[in-house]
PDB file of C-alpha atoms and ligand atoms in Angstrom:
ATOM      1  CA  MET A   1     -45.719-162.069  31.516  1.00 48.00           C
ATOM      2  CA  THR A   2     -48.407-159.397  31.237  1.00 53.00           C
ATOM      3  CA  MET A   3     -50.374-159.123  28.055  1.00 61.00           C
ATOM      4  CA  GLN A   4     -49.920-155.837  26.267  1.00 72.00           C
ATOM      5  CA  GLN A   5     -53.221-153.986  26.291  1.00 89.00           C
ATOM      6  CA  PHE A   6     -55.213-154.158  23.028  1.00 96.00           C
ATOM      7  CA  ARG A   7     -55.846-150.552  21.994  1.00 97.00           C
ATOM      8  CA  MET A   8     -58.756-149.453  19.842  1.00 98.00           C
ATOM      9  CA  ALA A   9     -59.379-146.239  17.968  1.00 98.00           C
ATOM     10  CA  GLY A  10     -61.085-145.194  14.745  1.00 98.00           C
ATOM     11  CA  VAL A  11     -62.454-142.367  12.669  1.00 98.00           C
ATOM     12  CA  ILE A  12     -66.013-141.126  13.121  1.00 98.00           C
ATOM     13  CA  GLY A  13     -67.604-139.615  10.015  1.00 98.00           C
ATOM     14  CA  TRP A  14     -70.711-139.728   7.815  1.00 98.00           C
ATOM     15  CA  PRO A  15     -69.914-141.018   5.316  1.00 96.00           C
ATOM     16  CA  VAL A  16     -66.526-142.373   6.339  1.00 97.00           C
ATOM     17  CA  ALA A  17     -65.587-144.769   3.527  1.00 95.00           C
ATOM     18  CA  GLN A  18     -63.494-142.077   1.784  1.00 93.00           C
ATOM     19  CA  SER A  19     -61.305-141.510   4.863  1.00 95.00           C
ATOM     20  CA  ARG A  20     -57.610-142.387   4.486  1.00 95.00           C
ATOM     21  CA  SER A  21     -57.173-142.576   8.260  1.00 97.00           C
ATOM     22  CA  PRO A  22     -57.692-146.371   8.588  1.00 97.00           C
ATOM     23  CA  ALA A  23     -54.978-146.984   5.934  1.00 96.00           C
ATOM     24  CA  LEU A  24     -52.673-144.485   7.584  1.00 97.00           C
ATOM     25  CA  HIS A  25     -53.032-145.685  11.173  1.00 98.00           C
ATOM     26  CA  GLY A  26     -53.159-149.310  10.008  1.00 97.00           C
ATOM     27  CA  HIS A  27     -49.777-148.867   8.324  1.00 97.00           C
ATOM     28  CA  TRP A  28     -48.241-147.605  11.568  1.00 98.00           C
ATOM     29  CA  LEU A  29     -49.927-150.306  13.691  1.00 98.00           C
ATOM     30  CA  SER A  30     -48.214-153.014  11.663  1.00 97.00           C
ATOM     31  CA  GLN A  31     -44.959-151.061  11.275  1.00 97.00           C
ATOM     32  CA  TYR A  32     -44.611-150.737  15.060  1.00 98.00           C
ATOM     33  CA  GLY A  33     -46.093-154.153  15.872  1.00 97.00           C
ATOM     34  CA  ILE A  34     -48.754-152.675  18.128  1.00 97.00           C
ATOM     35  CA  ARG A  35     -51.600-154.807  19.419  1.00 96.00           C
ATOM     36  CA  GLY A  36     -54.556-152.728  18.380  1.00 97.00           C
ATOM     37  CA  ALA A  37     -57.077-151.776  15.745  1.00 98.00           C
ATOM     38  CA  TYR A  38     -58.155-148.613  13.934  1.00 98.00           C
ATOM     39  CA  LEU A  39     -61.610-148.733  12.378  1.00 98.00           C
ATOM     40  CA  PRO A  40     -63.831-146.649  10.113  1.00 98.00           C
ATOM     41  CA  LEU A  41     -66.843-145.721  12.295  1.00 98.00           C
ATOM     42  CA  PRO A  42     -69.831-144.499  10.261  1.00 98.00           C
ATOM     43  CA  VAL A  43     -71.981-142.406  12.615  1.00 98.00           C
ATOM     44  CA  GLN A  44     -75.077-140.451  11.612  1.00 98.00           C
ATOM     45  CA  PRO A  45     -75.166-136.878  12.943  1.00 98.00           C
ATOM     46  CA  GLU A  46     -78.128-137.592  15.266  1.00 98.00           C
ATOM     47  CA  ARG A  47     -76.237-140.501  16.809  1.00 98.00           C
ATOM     48  CA  LEU A  48     -72.986-138.632  17.456  1.00 98.00           C
ATOM     49  CA  GLN A  49     -73.597-138.104  21.161  1.00 97.00           C
ATOM     50  CA  ASP A  50     -74.401-141.810  21.702  1.00 97.00           C
ATOM     51  CA  ALA A  51     -71.324-142.790  19.726  1.00 98.00           C
ATOM     52  CA  VAL A  52     -69.072-140.577  21.831  1.00 97.00           C
ATOM     53  CA  ARG A  53     -70.454-142.075  25.023  1.00 95.00           C
ATOM     54  CA  GLY A  54     -69.888-145.489  23.442  1.00 96.00           C
ATOM     55  CA  LEU A  55     -66.172-144.799  23.009  1.00 96.00           C
ATOM     56  CA  ARG A  56     -65.850-144.658  26.767  1.00 94.00           C
ATOM     57  CA  ALA A  57     -68.076-147.679  27.335  1.00 95.00           C
ATOM     58  CA  LEU A  58     -66.195-149.797  24.790  1.00 95.00           C
ATOM     59  CA  GLY A  59     -62.789-148.883  26.130  1.00 95.00           C
ATOM     60  CA  PHE A  60     -61.586-147.021  23.055  1.00 98.00           C
ATOM     61  CA  SER A  61     -58.378-144.990  23.420  1.00 98.00           C
ATOM     62  CA  GLY A  62     -59.945-142.269  21.318  1.00 98.00           C
ATOM     63  CA  CYS A  63     -60.997-141.395  17.797  1.00 98.00           C
ATOM     64  CA  ASN A  64     -60.482-139.055  14.916  1.00 98.00           C
ATOM     65  CA  VAL A  65     -63.381-136.968  13.717  1.00 98.00           C
ATOM     66  CA  THR A  66     -64.167-136.037  10.144  1.00 97.00           C
ATOM     67  CA  ILE A  67     -66.956-134.526   8.050  1.00 94.00           C
ATOM     68  CA  PRO A  68     -69.588-133.559   9.193  1.00 96.00           C
ATOM     69  CA  HIS A  69     -68.841-133.904  12.928  1.00 96.00           C
ATOM     70  CA  LYS A  70     -65.848-131.673  13.615  1.00 96.00           C
ATOM     71  CA  LEU A  71     -67.882-128.717  14.892  1.00 96.00           C
ATOM     72  CA  ALA A  72     -70.452-130.723  16.866  1.00 97.00           C
ATOM     73  CA  MET A  73     -67.683-132.634  18.637  1.00 98.00           C
ATOM     74  CA  LEU A  74     -66.528-129.410  20.340  1.00 97.00           C
ATOM     75  CA  LYS A  75     -69.643-129.532  22.510  1.00 97.00           C
ATOM     76  CA  LEU A  76     -69.534-133.257  23.244  1.00 98.00           C
ATOM     77  CA  VAL A  77     -66.106-133.548  24.875  1.00 98.00           C
ATOM     78  CA  ASP A  78     -65.368-132.660  28.514  1.00 98.00           C
ATOM     79  CA  LYS A  79     -62.320-130.544  27.770  1.00 98.00           C
ATOM     80  CA  VAL A  80     -61.270-128.654  24.642  1.00 98.00           C
ATOM     81  CA  ASP A  81     -57.619-127.929  23.918  1.00 98.00           C
ATOM     82  CA  PRO A  82     -56.996-124.166  23.323  1.00 98.00           C
ATOM     83  CA  VAL A  83     -55.882-124.713  19.703  1.00 98.00           C
ATOM     84  CA  ALA A  84     -59.054-126.684  18.916  1.00 98.00           C
ATOM     85  CA  ALA A  85     -61.111-123.956  20.608  1.00 98.00           C
ATOM     86  CA  ARG A  86     -59.474-121.275  18.444  1.00 97.00           C
ATOM     87  CA  ILE A  87     -60.004-123.286  15.278  1.00 97.00           C
ATOM     88  CA  GLY A  88     -63.564-124.042  16.369  1.00 97.00           C
ATOM     89  CA  ALA A  89     -63.334-127.731  15.473  1.00 97.00           C
ATOM     90  CA  VAL A  90     -62.196-131.021  17.003  1.00 98.00           C
ATOM     91  CA  ASN A  91     -60.525-133.670  14.818  1.00 98.00           C
ATOM     92  CA  THR A  92     -59.131-135.879  17.594  1.00 98.00           C
ATOM     93  CA  VAL A  93     -60.788-137.133  20.792  1.00 98.00           C
ATOM     94  CA  VAL A  94     -58.697-138.758  23.506  1.00 98.00           C
ATOM     95  CA  VAL A  95     -60.344-140.926  26.179  1.00 98.00           C
ATOM     96  CA  HIS A  96     -58.331-140.622  29.380  1.00 96.00           C
ATOM     97  CA  ASP A  97     -57.993-143.443  31.932  1.00 93.00           C
ATOM     98  CA  ASP A  98     -60.534-141.742  34.232  1.00 93.00           C
ATOM     99  CA  GLY A  99     -63.043-141.571  31.337  1.00 93.00           C
ATOM    100  CA  VAL A 100     -62.628-137.860  30.711  1.00 97.00           C
ATOM    101  CA  LEU A 101     -62.793-136.942  26.996  1.00 98.00           C
ATOM    102  CA  SER A 102     -60.431-134.291  25.599  1.00 98.00           C
ATOM    103  CA  GLY A 103     -60.861-132.692  22.194  1.00 98.00           C
ATOM    104  CA  PHE A 104     -57.875-131.628  20.104  1.00 98.00           C
ATOM    105  CA  ASN A 105     -57.273-130.322  16.613  1.00 98.00           C
ATOM    106  CA  THR A 106     -54.087-131.613  14.989  1.00 98.00           C
ATOM    107  CA  ASP A 107     -54.669-130.008  11.560  1.00 98.00           C
ATOM    108  CA  ALA A 108     -52.723-126.851  12.470  1.00 98.00           C
ATOM    109  CA  TYR A 109     -49.767-128.961  13.614  1.00 98.00           C
ATOM    110  CA  GLY A 110     -50.081-131.106  10.466  1.00 98.00           C
ATOM    111  CA  PHE A 111     -50.027-128.118   8.157  1.00 98.00           C
ATOM    112  CA  LEU A 112     -46.835-126.640   9.651  1.00 98.00           C
ATOM    113  CA  ALA A 113     -45.090-130.010   9.910  1.00 98.00           C
ATOM    114  CA  SER A 114     -45.818-130.664   6.244  1.00 98.00           C
ATOM    115  CA  LEU A 115     -44.522-127.213   5.287  1.00 98.00           C
ATOM    116  CA  ARG A 116     -41.324-127.759   7.301  1.00 98.00           C
ATOM    117  CA  ASP A 117     -40.815-131.215   5.781  1.00 96.00           C
ATOM    118  CA  VAL A 118     -40.040-129.417   2.536  1.00 97.00           C
ATOM    119  CA  ARG A 119     -38.910-125.965   3.786  1.00 97.00           C
ATOM    120  CA  ASN A 120     -37.161-126.786   7.055  1.00 96.00           C
ATOM    121  CA  ASP A 121     -36.054-123.180   7.500  1.00 95.00           C
ATOM    122  CA  TRP A 122     -39.633-121.866   7.176  1.00 97.00           C
ATOM    123  CA  LYS A 123     -40.536-118.930   9.435  1.00 98.00           C
ATOM    124  CA  SER A 124     -44.122-117.699   9.398  1.00 98.00           C
ATOM    125  CA  SER A 125     -42.784-114.200  10.113  1.00 98.00           C
ATOM    126  CA  ALA A 126     -40.885-114.313   6.776  1.00 96.00           C
ATOM    127  CA  GLY A 127     -43.379-112.118   4.938  1.00 98.00           C
ATOM    128  CA  PRO A 128     -47.006-111.635   3.936  1.00 98.00           C
ATOM    129  CA  ILE A 129     -49.035-114.822   3.516  1.00 98.00           C
ATOM    130  CA  VAL A 130     -51.989-115.316   1.164  1.00 98.00           C
ATOM    131  CA  VAL A 131     -54.675-117.796   2.259  1.00 98.00           C
ATOM    132  CA  LEU A 132     -57.400-118.646  -0.269  1.00 98.00           C
ATOM    133  CA  GLY A 133     -60.646-119.979   1.188  1.00 98.00           C
ATOM    134  CA  ALA A 134     -62.346-119.546   4.554  1.00 97.00           C
ATOM    135  CA  GLY A 135     -63.796-122.963   5.445  1.00 95.00           C
ATOM    136  CA  GLY A 136     -62.720-125.336   8.217  1.00 93.00           C
ATOM    137  CA  ALA A 137     -59.352-126.102   6.662  1.00 96.00           C
ATOM    138  CA  ALA A 138     -58.608-122.384   6.290  1.00 97.00           C
ATOM    139  CA  ARG A 139     -59.295-121.858  10.017  1.00 97.00           C
ATOM    140  CA  ALA A 140     -56.698-124.484  10.927  1.00 98.00           C
ATOM    141  CA  VAL A 141     -54.143-123.016   8.496  1.00 98.00           C
ATOM    142  CA  VAL A 142     -54.691-119.447   9.756  1.00 98.00           C
ATOM    143  CA  VAL A 143     -54.406-120.488  13.429  1.00 98.00           C
ATOM    144  CA  ALA A 144     -51.242-122.491  12.658  1.00 98.00           C
ATOM    145  CA  LEU A 145     -49.602-119.537  10.917  1.00 98.00           C
ATOM    146  CA  LEU A 146     -50.625-116.995  13.587  1.00 98.00           C
ATOM    147  CA  ASP A 147     -49.371-119.218  16.408  1.00 98.00           C
ATOM    148  CA  ASP A 148     -46.122-119.637  14.475  1.00 98.00           C
ATOM    149  CA  GLY A 149     -45.520-115.883  14.301  1.00 98.00           C
ATOM    150  CA  ALA A 150     -47.237-114.730  11.092  1.00 98.00           C
ATOM    151  CA  ARG A 151     -47.514-110.945  10.971  1.00 98.00           C
ATOM    152  CA  GLU A 152     -49.715-110.443   7.909  1.00 98.00           C
ATOM    153  CA  ILE A 153     -52.253-112.839   6.435  1.00 98.00           C
ATOM    154  CA  ARG A 154     -54.216-111.771   3.372  1.00 98.00           C
ATOM    155  CA  LEU A 155     -57.394-113.819   3.432  1.00 98.00           C
ATOM    156  CA  LEU A 156     -59.473-114.116   0.280  1.00 98.00           C
ATOM    157  CA  ASN A 157     -62.673-116.064  -0.082  1.00 98.00           C
ATOM    158  CA  ARG A 158     -65.310-116.171  -2.806  1.00 98.00           C
ATOM    159  CA  THR A 159     -67.893-115.255  -0.158  1.00 98.00           C
ATOM    160  CA  ARG A 160     -66.252-112.251   1.478  1.00 98.00           C
ATOM    161  CA  GLU A 161     -68.354-112.438   4.679  1.00 98.00           C
ATOM    162  CA  ARG A 162     -66.765-115.775   5.598  1.00 97.00           C
ATOM    163  CA  ALA A 163     -63.286-114.272   5.206  1.00 98.00           C
ATOM    164  CA  GLN A 164     -64.298-111.320   7.391  1.00 98.00           C
ATOM    165  CA  GLU A 165     -65.669-113.694  10.002  1.00 98.00           C
ATOM    166  CA  LEU A 166     -62.420-115.683  10.092  1.00 98.00           C
ATOM    167  CA  ALA A 167     -60.334-112.475  10.133  1.00 98.00           C
ATOM    168  CA  ARG A 168     -61.944-111.609  13.484  1.00 98.00           C
ATOM    169  CA  ILE A 169     -59.695-114.231  15.046  1.00 97.00           C
ATOM    170  CA  GLU A 170     -56.876-111.637  15.011  1.00 98.00           C
ATOM    171  CA  PRO A 171     -57.939-108.508  13.101  1.00 98.00           C
ATOM    172  CA  ALA A 172     -54.561-106.757  13.434  1.00 98.00           C
ATOM    173  CA  LYS A 173     -52.872-109.532  11.460  1.00 98.00           C
ATOM    174  CA  VAL A 174     -55.553-111.167   9.304  1.00 98.00           C
ATOM    175  CA  LYS A 175     -56.999-108.934   6.578  1.00 98.00           C
ATOM    176  CA  ALA A 176     -59.991-110.047   4.556  1.00 98.00           C
ATOM    177  CA  GLU A 177     -59.682-108.948   0.943  1.00 98.00           C
ATOM    178  CA  ASP A 178     -62.128-109.170  -1.912  1.00 98.00           C
ATOM    179  CA  TRP A 179     -61.988-112.314  -4.083  1.00 98.00           C
ATOM    180  CA  ASP A 180     -61.611-109.962  -7.093  1.00 98.00           C
ATOM    181  CA  ARG A 181     -58.139-109.103  -5.732  1.00 98.00           C
ATOM    182  CA  ARG A 182     -56.891-112.688  -5.924  1.00 98.00           C
ATOM    183  CA  ASN A 183     -54.499-112.028  -8.800  1.00 98.00           C
ATOM    184  CA  GLU A 184     -52.904-108.992  -7.096  1.00 98.00           C
ATOM    185  CA  ALA A 185     -52.849-110.226  -3.488  1.00 98.00           C
ATOM    186  CA  PRO A 186     -49.833-112.562  -4.062  1.00 98.00           C
ATOM    187  CA  GLU A 187     -47.565-109.517  -4.654  1.00 98.00           C
ATOM    188  CA  GLY A 188     -44.605-109.636  -2.252  1.00 98.00           C
ATOM    189  CA  ALA A 189     -45.919-112.734  -0.455  1.00 98.00           C
ATOM    190  CA  ALA A 190     -43.683-115.410   1.085  1.00 98.00           C
ATOM    191  CA  LEU A 191     -46.361-118.099   1.032  1.00 98.00           C
ATOM    192  CA  LEU A 192     -49.632-118.812  -0.759  1.00 98.00           C
ATOM    193  CA  VAL A 193     -51.997-121.519   0.487  1.00 98.00           C
ATOM    194  CA  ASN A 194     -55.059-122.896  -1.281  1.00 98.00           C
ATOM    195  CA  THR A 195     -57.632-124.231   1.170  1.00 98.00           C
ATOM    196  CA  THR A 196     -60.548-124.251  -1.270  1.00 97.00           C
ATOM    197  CA  SER A 197     -61.890-127.328  -3.016  1.00 96.00           C
ATOM    198  CA  GLN A 198     -60.847-125.956  -6.403  1.00 98.00           C
ATOM    199  CA  GLY A 199     -58.328-128.185  -8.191  1.00 97.00           C
ATOM    200  CA  MET A 200     -59.597-131.330  -6.494  1.00 97.00           C
ATOM    201  CA  VAL A 201     -60.523-134.233  -8.784  1.00 96.00           C
ATOM    202  CA  GLY A 202     -63.982-133.474 -10.179  1.00 97.00           C
ATOM    203  CA  TYR A 203     -63.648-129.716  -9.549  1.00 97.00           C
ATOM    204  CA  PRO A 204     -62.377-126.993 -11.890  1.00 98.00           C
ATOM    205  CA  PRO A 205     -58.851-125.603 -11.322  1.00 98.00           C
ATOM    206  CA  LEU A 206     -58.447-122.691  -8.936  1.00 98.00           C
ATOM    207  CA  ASP A 207     -58.821-119.513 -11.014  1.00 98.00           C
ATOM    208  CA  VAL A 208     -55.855-117.548  -9.613  1.00 98.00           C
ATOM    209  CA  SER A 209     -52.838-116.157 -11.463  1.00 98.00           C
ATOM    210  CA  LEU A 210     -49.419-116.485  -9.824  1.00 98.00           C
ATOM    211  CA  ASP A 211     -47.854-113.743 -11.991  1.00 98.00           C
ATOM    212  CA  ALA A 212     -47.497-111.333  -9.060  1.00 98.00           C
ATOM    213  CA  LEU A 213     -46.040-113.918  -6.657  1.00 98.00           C
ATOM    214  CA  PRO A 214     -42.271-113.686  -5.967  1.00 98.00           C
ATOM    215  CA  LYS A 215     -40.315-116.676  -7.317  1.00 98.00           C
ATOM    216  CA  ALA A 216     -38.899-117.333  -3.835  1.00 98.00           C
ATOM    217  CA  ALA A 217     -42.382-117.867  -2.377  1.00 98.00           C
ATOM    218  CA  THR A 218     -43.738-121.277  -1.381  1.00 98.00           C
ATOM    219  CA  VAL A 219     -47.109-122.513  -2.652  1.00 98.00           C
ATOM    220  CA  CYS A 220     -49.108-125.052  -0.621  1.00 98.00           C
ATOM    221  CA  ASP A 221     -52.287-126.809  -1.642  1.00 98.00           C
ATOM    222  CA  ILE A 222     -54.281-128.689   0.942  1.00 97.00           C
ATOM    223  CA  VAL A 223     -55.885-130.719  -1.861  1.00 97.00           C
ATOM    224  CA  TYR A 224     -54.181-134.142  -2.105  1.00 95.00           C
ATOM    225  CA  ASN A 225     -56.175-135.731  -4.895  1.00 95.00           C
ATOM    226  CA  PRO A 226     -54.616-135.156  -7.351  1.00 96.00           C
ATOM    227  CA  LEU A 227     -51.217-134.677  -5.687  1.00 97.00           C
ATOM    228  CA  GLU A 228     -50.240-132.152  -8.326  1.00 97.00           C
ATOM    229  CA  THR A 229     -53.134-129.742  -8.714  1.00 98.00           C
ATOM    230  CA  PRO A 230     -53.116-127.246 -11.598  1.00 98.00           C
ATOM    231  CA  LEU A 231     -52.096-124.599  -9.018  1.00 98.00           C
ATOM    232  CA  LEU A 232     -49.044-126.605  -7.906  1.00 98.00           C
ATOM    233  CA  ALA A 233     -48.111-127.426 -11.502  1.00 98.00           C
ATOM    234  CA  ALA A 234     -48.188-123.709 -12.359  1.00 98.00           C
ATOM    235  CA  ALA A 235     -46.150-122.869  -9.249  1.00 98.00           C
ATOM    236  CA  ARG A 236     -43.484-125.480 -10.012  1.00 98.00           C
ATOM    237  CA  LYS A 237     -43.271-124.387 -13.629  1.00 98.00           C
ATOM    238  CA  ARG A 238     -42.383-120.809 -12.655  1.00 98.00           C
ATOM    239  CA  GLY A 239     -39.852-121.934 -10.041  1.00 98.00           C
ATOM    240  CA  ASN A 240     -41.802-121.729  -6.786  1.00 98.00           C
ATOM    241  CA  THR A 241     -41.504-124.491  -4.184  1.00 98.00           C
ATOM    242  CA  ALA A 242     -44.775-126.459  -4.380  1.00 98.00           C
ATOM    243  CA  ILE A 243     -46.135-128.522  -1.480  1.00 98.00           C
ATOM    244  CA  ASP A 244     -49.061-130.914  -1.902  1.00 98.00           C
ATOM    245  CA  GLY A 245     -51.806-131.681   0.616  1.00 97.00           C
ATOM    246  CA  LEU A 246     -50.783-135.248   1.383  1.00 97.00           C
ATOM    247  CA  GLY A 247     -48.120-134.123   3.865  1.00 97.00           C
ATOM    248  CA  MET A 248     -50.718-132.332   5.994  1.00 98.00           C
ATOM    249  CA  LEU A 249     -52.938-135.406   5.956  1.00 97.00           C
ATOM    250  CA  LEU A 250     -50.059-137.634   7.090  1.00 98.00           C
ATOM    251  CA  HIS A 251     -48.650-135.274   9.722  1.00 98.00           C
ATOM    252  CA  GLN A 252     -51.996-134.439  11.352  1.00 98.00           C
ATOM    253  CA  ALA A 253     -52.251-138.135  12.213  1.00 98.00           C
ATOM    254  CA  VAL A 254     -48.937-138.208  14.118  1.00 98.00           C
ATOM    255  CA  PRO A 255     -50.072-136.661  17.444  1.00 98.00           C
ATOM    256  CA  ALA A 256     -53.345-138.617  17.261  1.00 98.00           C
ATOM    257  CA  PHE A 257     -51.570-141.957  16.805  1.00 98.00           C
ATOM    258  CA  GLU A 258     -49.237-141.136  19.676  1.00 98.00           C
ATOM    259  CA  ALA A 259     -52.199-140.334  21.934  1.00 98.00           C
ATOM    260  CA  PHE A 260     -54.063-143.537  20.975  1.00 98.00           C
ATOM    261  CA  TYR A 261     -51.211-146.055  20.947  1.00 98.00           C
ATOM    262  CA  GLY A 262     -48.361-144.514  22.974  1.00 97.00           C
ATOM    263  CA  VAL A 263     -45.806-144.449  20.145  1.00 97.00           C
ATOM    264  CA  ARG A 264     -44.881-141.326  18.198  1.00 98.00           C
ATOM    265  CA  PRO A 265     -44.795-142.488  14.558  1.00 98.00           C
ATOM    266  CA  THR A 266     -42.714-141.047  11.753  1.00 98.00           C
ATOM    267  CA  VAL A 267     -43.896-139.938   8.325  1.00 98.00           C
ATOM    268  CA  SER A 268     -41.736-141.998   5.967  1.00 97.00           C
ATOM    269  CA  ASN A 269     -41.617-142.103   2.180  1.00 96.00           C
ATOM    270  CA  GLU A 270     -42.948-145.643   2.434  1.00 96.00           C
ATOM    271  CA  LEU A 271     -46.041-144.379   4.296  1.00 97.00           C
ATOM    272  CA  ARG A 272     -46.495-141.638   1.717  1.00 97.00           C
ATOM    273  CA  ARG A 273     -46.419-144.219  -1.088  1.00 95.00           C
ATOM    274  CA  ALA A 274     -48.782-146.569   0.763  1.00 94.00           C
ATOM    275  CA  VAL A 275     -51.378-143.803   1.191  1.00 95.00           C
ATOM    276  CA  GLU A 276     -50.802-142.512  -2.357  1.00 94.00           C
ATOM    277  CA  ASN A 277     -51.704-145.965  -3.614  1.00 93.00           C
ATOM    278  CA  THR A 278     -55.150-145.677  -1.974  1.00 90.00           C
ATOM    279  CA  LEU A 279     -55.961-142.416  -3.836  1.00 88.00           C
TER     280      LEU A 279
HETATM  281  P1  ATR B 301     -63.560-127.055   4.300  1.00 77.87           P
HETATM  282  O1  ATR B 301     -64.218-126.921   5.613  1.00 77.87           O
HETATM  283  O2  ATR B 301     -63.045-128.446   4.007  1.00 77.87           O
HETATM  284  O3  ATR B 301     -62.485-126.026   4.061  1.00 77.87           O
HETATM  285  P2  ATR B 301     -65.802-125.770   2.948  1.00 77.87           P
HETATM  286  O4  ATR B 301     -66.260-125.162   4.198  1.00 77.87           O
HETATM  287  O5  ATR B 301     -66.804-126.392   2.055  1.00 77.87           O
HETATM  288  O6  ATR B 301     -64.691-126.893   3.172  1.00 77.87           O
HETATM  289  O7  ATR B 301     -64.977-124.679   2.170  1.00 77.87           O
HETATM  290  C1  ATR B 301     -64.689-124.800   0.851  1.00 77.87           C
HETATM  291  C2  ATR B 301     -63.952-123.536   0.414  1.00 77.87           C
HETATM  292  O8  ATR B 301     -63.831-123.554  -1.002  1.00 77.87           O
HETATM  293  C3  ATR B 301     -64.722-122.267   0.764  1.00 77.87           C
HETATM  294  O9  ATR B 301     -63.797-121.271   1.106  1.00 77.87           O
HETATM  295  C4  ATR B 301     -65.432-121.966  -0.535  1.00 77.87           C
HETATM  296  O10 ATR B 301     -65.804-120.618  -0.716  1.00 77.87           O
HETATM  297  P3  ATR B 301     -67.246-120.086  -0.225  1.00 77.87           P
HETATM  298  O11 ATR B 301     -67.098-119.773   1.229  1.00 77.87           O
HETATM  299  O12 ATR B 301     -67.502-118.879  -1.045  1.00 77.87           O
HETATM  300  O13 ATR B 301     -68.235-121.192  -0.488  1.00 77.87           O
HETATM  301  C5  ATR B 301     -64.375-122.344  -1.527  1.00 77.87           C
HETATM  302  N1  ATR B 301     -64.936-122.545  -2.869  1.00 77.87           N
HETATM  303  C6  ATR B 301     -65.824-123.477  -3.253  1.00 77.87           C
HETATM  304  N2  ATR B 301     -66.099-123.358  -4.561  1.00 77.87           N
HETATM  305  C7  ATR B 301     -65.365-122.287  -5.015  1.00 77.87           C
HETATM  306  C8  ATR B 301     -65.197-121.641  -6.290  1.00 77.87           C
HETATM  307  N3  ATR B 301     -65.869-122.057  -7.384  1.00 77.87           N
HETATM  308  N4  ATR B 301     -64.357-120.608  -6.363  1.00 77.87           N
HETATM  309  C9  ATR B 301     -63.699-120.176  -5.291  1.00 77.87           C
HETATM  310  N5  ATR B 301     -63.799-120.731  -4.060  1.00 77.87           N
HETATM  311  C10 ATR B 301     -64.616-121.778  -3.929  1.00 77.87           C
END
């Protein structure tokens, strides 16, 4: 009888204690009875290159990457997946058998999978989409929607220059608008997504009115703590479908887990509750 290989992976960040990834992957490791481990890996920015080399040396299957390393990791892997290149950030590194390191970004996949969990008939070509914010999370959301067929994305960010910079990704479809237009921009939209930190525990609510948003539109928040942000509460109250940020967090881990451990896991209600209990 051959021993099943012991597979190791983890999440590299600085700090990393706040990451839900060890709980998430740990849940699946025990659910599927896999011989393996998934560890929090605190790595200072100046040690990132050594740490990445160490993955190979230690026989890791790969790792996830979180704040503040997602951009730097682009340059440290041997190959970058086209989606990660477009987003400009790597959140998953896979160590191949020959030692080659590939960088991926599963956040775009995670966002759409979470949206379709709730709206399984969702089509990104359904109508105009409003995206609030222009940071790293916004890049993943915009790339996901464009690759899924979005025709018009209205991008609004407090600092307009960052929205204009992100709009360059596909200027014919992504239009940067002034933050002052945030209460009018939802008019006629099929989807509104908050990617800013506003509404997160310890931050003020997002200062945006939904009055102009059609009742049939979906509202997504990428914030998952709290699960029901003031934005989502307001959306639900007026009859819009409201989708919290936990789904994206859970779904982005699916392709990573499959790459590390060879099993494609499912996002169950039990997993959702287990991760909710760590918030
Ligand atoms: P991430 O990479 O996780 O998206 P980030 O780069 O810090 O995080 O981006 C945070 C987002 O929240 C930005 O779009 C930021 O706007 P700025 O580019 O103007 O900083 C947005 N944000 C932060 N505080 C805000 C506020 N008080 N009102 C509106 N937007 C805010």
